[in-house]
Amino acid sequence: MSDRVFSNFSAVAASFGVHHDARLKMYRPLTIAMCREAAVPETPPASGYAVVDVAGGTGDVALDVAAALGPGAMVWCTD
């Protein structure tokens, strides 16, 4: 069973990058709104800031938030 799950996931994961830019464009307004609602800083913090993205799917939103927050922040993503 685990081999079949891994095989299915691998087949789907191979195509994640194909539509990355489209997903980023589609989710960016939602990401901005969610960050505002959750009081995530709009500028990179100095250090020690952490965010958890629960039900993060492909991780596109978490990666977008991580890029915006810069190296002073830690973004964890789980699905």
mmCIF file of C-alpha atoms in Angstrom:
data_model
loop_
_atom_site.group_PDB
_atom_site.id
_atom_site.type_symbol
_atom_site.label_atom_id
_atom_site.label_comp_id
_atom_site.label_asym_id
_atom_site.label_seq_id
_atom_site.Cartn_x
_atom_site.Cartn_y
_atom_site.Cartn_z
ATOM 1 C CA MET A 1 0.000 0.000 0.000
ATOM 2 C CA SER A 2 2.719 2.531 0.925
ATOM 3 C CA ASP A 3 4.512 1.862 -2.385
ATOM 4 C CA ARG A 4 1.308 2.662 -4.270
ATOM 5 C CA VAL A 5 0.747 5.863 -2.266
ATOM 6 C CA PHE A 6 4.343 6.964 -2.853
ATOM 7 C CA SER A 7 4.050 6.166 -6.564
ATOM 8 C CA ASN A 8 0.804 8.143 -6.907
ATOM 9 C CA PHE A 9 2.203 11.103 -4.975
ATOM 10 C CA SER A 10 5.400 11.102 -7.033
ATOM 11 C CA ALA A 11 3.425 11.156 -10.271
ATOM 12 C CA VAL A 12 1.358 14.142 -9.123
ATOM 13 C CA ALA A 13 4.253 16.003 -7.462
ATOM 14 C CA ALA A 14 6.217 15.963 -10.700
ATOM 15 C CA SER A 15 3.694 18.406 -12.179
ATOM 16 C CA PHE A 16 3.567 20.844 -9.218
ATOM 17 C CA GLY A 17 6.140 23.187 -10.750
ATOM 18 C CA VAL A 18 4.356 23.405 -14.087
ATOM 19 C CA HIS A 19 1.624 25.708 -12.796
ATOM 20 C CA HIS A 20 3.561 27.379 -9.962
ATOM 21 C CA ASP A 21 3.454 30.897 -11.461
ATOM 22 C CA ALA A 22 -0.280 30.658 -12.181
ATOM 23 C CA ARG A 23 -1.012 29.445 -8.630
ATOM 24 C CA LEU A 24 1.145 32.203 -7.162
ATOM 25 C CA LYS A 25 -0.707 34.854 -9.171
ATOM 26 C CA MET A 26 -4.066 33.338 -8.233
ATOM 27 C CA TYR A 27 -3.301 33.037 -4.493
ATOM 28 C CA ARG A 28 -1.295 36.261 -3.971
ATOM 29 C CA PRO A 29 -4.367 38.427 -3.088
ATOM 30 C CA LEU A 30 -5.548 35.766 -0.647
ATOM 31 C CA THR A 31 -2.064 35.465 0.849
ATOM 32 C CA ILE A 32 -1.885 39.225 1.408
ATOM 33 C CA ALA A 33 -5.339 39.272 3.032
ATOM 34 C CA MET A 34 -4.554 36.297 5.296
ATOM 35 C CA CYS A 35 -1.250 37.829 6.378
ATOM 36 C CA ARG A 36 -2.972 41.095 7.209
ATOM 37 C CA GLU A 37 -5.666 39.265 9.211
ATOM 38 C CA ALA A 38 -3.033 37.262 11.109
ATOM 39 C CA ALA A 39 -0.877 40.383 11.757
ATOM 40 C CA VAL A 40 2.099 38.960 9.852
ATOM 41 C CA PRO A 41 4.627 41.792 9.423
ATOM 42 C CA GLU A 42 4.582 43.538 6.055
ATOM 43 C CA THR A 43 8.344 44.043 6.173
ATOM 44 C CA PRO A 44 10.979 41.446 7.008
ATOM 45 C CA PRO A 45 11.450 41.081 10.791
ATOM 46 C CA ALA A 46 14.925 41.240 12.299
ATOM 47 C CA SER A 47 14.842 37.656 13.570
ATOM 48 C CA GLY A 48 12.938 35.165 15.652
ATOM 49 C CA TYR A 49 9.621 35.387 13.797
ATOM 50 C CA ALA A 50 7.817 32.122 13.029
ATOM 51 C CA VAL A 51 4.701 31.294 11.015
ATOM 52 C CA VAL A 52 2.898 27.963 10.635
ATOM 53 C CA ASP A 53 0.864 27.273 7.490
ATOM 54 C CA VAL A 54 -1.566 24.440 8.269
ATOM 55 C CA ALA A 55 -3.188 22.625 5.345
ATOM 56 C CA GLY A 56 -0.589 24.219 3.091
ATOM 57 C CA GLY A 57 -1.253 22.085 0.031
ATOM 58 C CA THR A 58 1.565 22.530 -2.473
ATOM 59 C CA GLY A 59 3.312 25.009 -0.179
ATOM 60 C CA ASP A 60 3.061 27.886 -2.663
ATOM 61 C CA VAL A 61 1.542 30.270 -0.105
ATOM 62 C CA ALA A 62 4.105 29.337 2.569
ATOM 63 C CA LEU A 63 6.951 29.878 0.090
ATOM 64 C CA ASP A 64 5.495 33.257 -0.889
ATOM 65 C CA VAL A 65 5.234 34.306 2.763
ATOM 66 C CA ALA A 66 8.758 33.037 3.480
ATOM 67 C CA ALA A 67 10.168 35.054 0.583
ATOM 68 C CA ALA A 68 8.387 38.181 1.814
ATOM 69 C CA LEU A 69 9.537 37.726 5.418
ATOM 70 C CA GLY A 70 13.148 37.077 4.497
ATOM 71 C CA PRO A 71 15.871 35.188 6.346
ATOM 72 C CA GLY A 72 14.894 36.543 9.788
ATOM 73 C CA ALA A 73 11.768 34.389 9.841
ATOM 74 C CA MET A 74 10.945 30.693 9.905
ATOM 75 C CA VAL A 75 7.920 29.447 7.952
ATOM 76 C CA TRP A 76 6.677 25.929 8.638
ATOM 77 C CA CYS A 77 4.222 24.327 6.253
ATOM 78 C CA THR A 78 2.234 21.137 6.779
ATOM 79 C CA ASP A 79 -0.523 19.496 4.819
#
